[in-house]
Amino acid sequence: VQLQASGGGLVQAGGSLRLSCAASGSIFSINVMHWYRQAPGKQRELVARITTSGSALYADSVKGRFTISRDNAKNTVYLQMNSLKPEDTAVYLCNAEILQIAVPGGFGNYWGQGTLVTVSS
C-alpha cells in the first residue's frame, strides 16, 4: 500500500491550494483519512480528518479556511486550502487507516511522503 500526496507549492498569502493524496495497492477498505502538517522546528500537528461517511474535524487554526473531502471510489483524500497565511507553511502529510486484502491484523496506519506548502507574505 502506498499513499501519494501532491498539490503543494509556493503561494502568496491569501491564495489557495488543493492537496490530493491517493492510496494504491491491495486495499480492501479505508477507514479514517487525515492530513497532518509539520513546520520547521515544530511538532507534527493534525490539520483535519474525515471518516468514510464524510464526517470531518478540523484544527482550530484552519477552521473556516480549509476543507477536507474524499472520493471513496478513487481512494483519495483532498484538502482545499483557502485564505492561506504564512503560518500555514509546512510539509503536509496524509495518513490513512487501511485494511489490506488478505492481510491479517486489521487496519494498518499508513503515511504518504508529504508535500511542501510555502506561503509568502
PDB file of C-alpha atoms in Angstrom:
ATOM      1  CA  VAL A   1       0.000   0.000   0.000  1.00  0.00           C
ATOM      2  CA  GLN A   2       1.239   3.481  -0.892  1.00  0.00           C
ATOM      3  CA  LEU A   3      -0.053   6.989  -0.286  1.00  0.00           C
ATOM      4  CA  GLN A   4       0.991   9.579  -2.863  1.00  0.00           C
ATOM      5  CA  ALA A   5       0.486  13.223  -1.934  1.00  0.00           C
ATOM      6  CA  SER A   6       0.577  16.068  -4.434  1.00  0.00           C
ATOM      7  CA  GLY A   7      -0.504  19.660  -4.932  1.00  0.00           C
ATOM      8  CA  GLY A   8       1.915  21.589  -2.759  1.00  0.00           C
ATOM      9  CA  GLY A   9       3.777  24.642  -3.935  1.00  0.00           C
ATOM     10  CA  LEU A  10       4.529  28.308  -3.391  1.00  0.00           C
ATOM     11  CA  VAL A  11       1.614  30.696  -2.997  1.00  0.00           C
ATOM     12  CA  GLN A  12       1.139  34.235  -1.763  1.00  0.00           C
ATOM     13  CA  ALA A  13      -0.756  34.960   1.432  1.00  0.00           C
ATOM     14  CA  GLY A  14      -4.477  34.957   0.766  1.00  0.00           C
ATOM     15  CA  GLY A  15      -4.131  32.425  -2.022  1.00  0.00           C
ATOM     16  CA  SER A  16      -5.388  28.875  -2.363  1.00  0.00           C
ATOM     17  CA  LEU A  17      -4.026  25.398  -2.949  1.00  0.00           C
ATOM     18  CA  ARG A  18      -5.627  21.988  -3.253  1.00  0.00           C
ATOM     19  CA  LEU A  19      -3.759  18.959  -1.977  1.00  0.00           C
ATOM     20  CA  SER A  20      -4.522  15.410  -3.041  1.00  0.00           C
ATOM     21  CA  CYS A  21      -3.469  12.090  -1.582  1.00  0.00           C
ATOM     22  CA  ALA A  22      -4.211   8.866  -3.412  1.00  0.00           C
ATOM     23  CA  ALA A  23      -3.912   5.431  -1.858  1.00  0.00           C
ATOM     24  CA  SER A  24      -2.970   2.489  -4.038  1.00  0.00           C
ATOM     25  CA  GLY A  25      -2.226  -1.197  -3.644  1.00  0.00           C
ATOM     26  CA  SER A  26      -4.151  -4.157  -2.327  1.00  0.00           C
ATOM     27  CA  ILE A  27      -6.764  -2.130  -0.497  1.00  0.00           C
ATOM     28  CA  PHE A  28      -9.937  -3.683   0.846  1.00  0.00           C
ATOM     29  CA  SER A  29     -11.196  -0.731   2.857  1.00  0.00           C
ATOM     30  CA  ILE A  30     -10.078   2.677   4.102  1.00  0.00           C
ATOM     31  CA  ASN A  31     -11.305   3.999   7.426  1.00  0.00           C
ATOM     32  CA  VAL A  32     -10.354   7.480   8.638  1.00  0.00           C
ATOM     33  CA  MET A  33      -8.105   9.658   6.486  1.00  0.00           C
ATOM     34  CA  HIS A  34      -6.069  12.529   7.891  1.00  0.00           C
ATOM     35  CA  TRP A  35      -3.973  15.492   6.870  1.00  0.00           C
ATOM     36  CA  TYR A  36      -1.150  16.474   9.200  1.00  0.00           C
ATOM     37  CA  ARG A  37       1.472  19.176   8.833  1.00  0.00           C
ATOM     38  CA  GLN A  38       4.913  19.786  10.214  1.00  0.00           C
ATOM     39  CA  ALA A  39       6.620  23.146  10.104  1.00  0.00           C
ATOM     40  CA  PRO A  40      10.394  23.516  10.600  1.00  0.00           C
ATOM     41  CA  GLY A  41      11.288  23.174  14.254  1.00  0.00           C
ATOM     42  CA  LYS A  42       7.728  22.340  15.275  1.00  0.00           C
ATOM     43  CA  GLN A  43       5.863  19.198  16.182  1.00  0.00           C
ATOM     44  CA  ARG A  44       3.616  17.463  13.716  1.00  0.00           C
ATOM     45  CA  GLU A  45       0.012  18.575  14.124  1.00  0.00           C
ATOM     46  CA  LEU A  46      -3.316  17.278  12.934  1.00  0.00           C
ATOM     47  CA  VAL A  47      -4.911  19.591  10.381  1.00  0.00           C
ATOM     48  CA  ALA A  48      -8.083  17.693   9.502  1.00  0.00           C
ATOM     49  CA  ARG A  49      -9.601  14.239   9.472  1.00  0.00           C
ATOM     50  CA  ILE A  50     -12.516  12.674   7.637  1.00  0.00           C
ATOM     51  CA  THR A  51     -14.402   9.450   8.155  1.00  0.00           C
ATOM     52  CA  THR A  52     -15.688   7.095   5.482  1.00  0.00           C
ATOM     53  CA  SER A  53     -19.119   8.718   5.701  1.00  0.00           C
ATOM     54  CA  GLY A  54     -17.684  12.211   5.288  1.00  0.00           C
ATOM     55  CA  SER A  55     -17.739  13.472   8.852  1.00  0.00           C
ATOM     56  CA  ALA A  56     -14.908  15.995   9.207  1.00  0.00           C
ATOM     57  CA  LEU A  57     -12.936  17.527  12.040  1.00  0.00           C
ATOM     58  CA  TYR A  58     -10.531  20.472  11.836  1.00  0.00           C
ATOM     59  CA  ALA A  59      -7.811  22.073  13.882  1.00  0.00           C
ATOM     60  CA  ASP A  60      -8.943  25.428  15.266  1.00  0.00           C
ATOM     61  CA  SER A  61      -6.209  27.181  13.295  1.00  0.00           C
ATOM     62  CA  VAL A  62      -7.697  26.148   9.934  1.00  0.00           C
ATOM     63  CA  LYS A  63     -11.454  26.143  10.631  1.00  0.00           C
ATOM     64  CA  GLY A  64     -13.339  28.154   8.053  1.00  0.00           C
ATOM     65  CA  ARG A  65     -10.366  28.218   5.666  1.00  0.00           C
ATOM     66  CA  PHE A  66      -9.611  24.557   4.904  1.00  0.00           C
ATOM     67  CA  THR A  67     -11.972  21.854   3.687  1.00  0.00           C
ATOM     68  CA  ILE A  68     -11.205  18.150   3.720  1.00  0.00           C
ATOM     69  CA  SER A  69     -13.048  15.786   1.394  1.00  0.00           C
ATOM     70  CA  ARG A  70     -12.625  12.307  -0.024  1.00  0.00           C
ATOM     71  CA  ASP A  71     -13.554  10.210  -3.017  1.00  0.00           C
ATOM     72  CA  ASN A  72     -14.009   6.675  -1.756  1.00  0.00           C
ATOM     73  CA  ALA A  73     -14.177   5.232  -5.265  1.00  0.00           C
ATOM     74  CA  LYS A  74     -10.730   6.686  -6.001  1.00  0.00           C
ATOM     75  CA  ASN A  75      -9.254   6.042  -2.519  1.00  0.00           C
ATOM     76  CA  THR A  76      -8.294   9.707  -2.464  1.00  0.00           C
ATOM     77  CA  VAL A  77      -8.458  12.446   0.139  1.00  0.00           C
ATOM     78  CA  TYR A  78      -8.283  16.151  -0.649  1.00  0.00           C
ATOM     79  CA  LEU A  79      -7.502  19.303   1.284  1.00  0.00           C
ATOM     80  CA  GLN A  80      -8.754  22.569  -0.158  1.00  0.00           C
ATOM     81  CA  MET A  81      -6.826  25.392   1.484  1.00  0.00           C
ATOM     82  CA  ASN A  82      -8.113  28.944   1.103  1.00  0.00           C
ATOM     83  CA  SER A  83      -7.036  32.257   2.619  1.00  0.00           C
ATOM     84  CA  LEU A  84      -3.580  30.844   3.218  1.00  0.00           C
ATOM     85  CA  LYS A  85      -1.323  32.507   5.778  1.00  0.00           C
ATOM     86  CA  PRO A  86       2.467  32.404   6.163  1.00  0.00           C
ATOM     87  CA  GLU A  87       1.980  30.326   9.308  1.00  0.00           C
ATOM     88  CA  ASP A  88       0.422  27.598   7.158  1.00  0.00           C
ATOM     89  CA  THR A  89       3.868  26.955   5.662  1.00  0.00           C
ATOM     90  CA  ALA A  90       4.760  23.327   6.357  1.00  0.00           C
ATOM     91  CA  VAL A  91       5.163  19.877   4.898  1.00  0.00           C
ATOM     92  CA  TYR A  92       1.686  18.412   4.645  1.00  0.00           C
ATOM     93  CA  LEU A  93       1.387  14.669   5.143  1.00  0.00           C
ATOM     94  CA  CYS A  94      -1.552  12.396   4.526  1.00  0.00           C
ATOM     95  CA  ASN A  95      -2.360   9.437   6.702  1.00  0.00           C
ATOM     96  CA  ALA A  96      -4.936   6.684   6.372  1.00  0.00           C
ATOM     97  CA  GLU A  97      -6.183   3.652   8.240  1.00  0.00           C
ATOM     98  CA  ILE A  98      -6.220   0.893   5.617  1.00  0.00           C
ATOM     99  CA  LEU A  99      -7.364  -2.692   5.634  1.00  0.00           C
ATOM    100  CA  GLN A 100      -5.452  -4.695   3.079  1.00  0.00           C
ATOM    101  CA  ILE A 101      -6.843  -7.572   1.048  1.00  0.00           C
ATOM    102  CA  ALA A 102      -5.926 -10.954   2.517  1.00  0.00           C
ATOM    103  CA  VAL A 103      -3.636  -9.465   5.165  1.00  0.00           C
ATOM    104  CA  PRO A 104      -4.488 -10.348   8.769  1.00  0.00           C
ATOM    105  CA  GLY A 105      -4.220  -7.944  11.662  1.00  0.00           C
ATOM    106  CA  GLY A 106      -6.905  -5.425  10.913  1.00  0.00           C
ATOM    107  CA  PHE A 107      -6.443  -1.822   9.822  1.00  0.00           C
ATOM    108  CA  GLY A 108      -2.894  -0.569   9.443  1.00  0.00           C
ATOM    109  CA  ASN A 109      -1.689   3.022   9.689  1.00  0.00           C
ATOM    110  CA  TYR A 110      -0.062   4.374   6.517  1.00  0.00           C
ATOM    111  CA  TRP A 111       1.698   7.651   5.722  1.00  0.00           C
ATOM    112  CA  GLY A 112       2.340   9.480   2.485  1.00  0.00           C
ATOM    113  CA  GLN A 113       5.665  11.157   1.688  1.00  0.00           C
ATOM    114  CA  GLY A 114       4.489  14.717   2.283  1.00  0.00           C
ATOM    115  CA  THR A 115       4.116  17.738   0.048  1.00  0.00           C
ATOM    116  CA  LEU A 116       5.606  21.148   0.826  1.00  0.00           C
ATOM    117  CA  VAL A 117       3.377  24.196   1.074  1.00  0.00           C
ATOM    118  CA  THR A 118       5.090  27.571   1.260  1.00  0.00           C
ATOM    119  CA  VAL A 119       3.058  30.728   1.834  1.00  0.00           C
ATOM    120  CA  SER A 120       4.844  34.008   1.249  1.00  0.00           C
ATOM    121  CA  SER A 121       3.819  37.238   2.945  1.00  0.00           C
TER     122      SER A 121
END
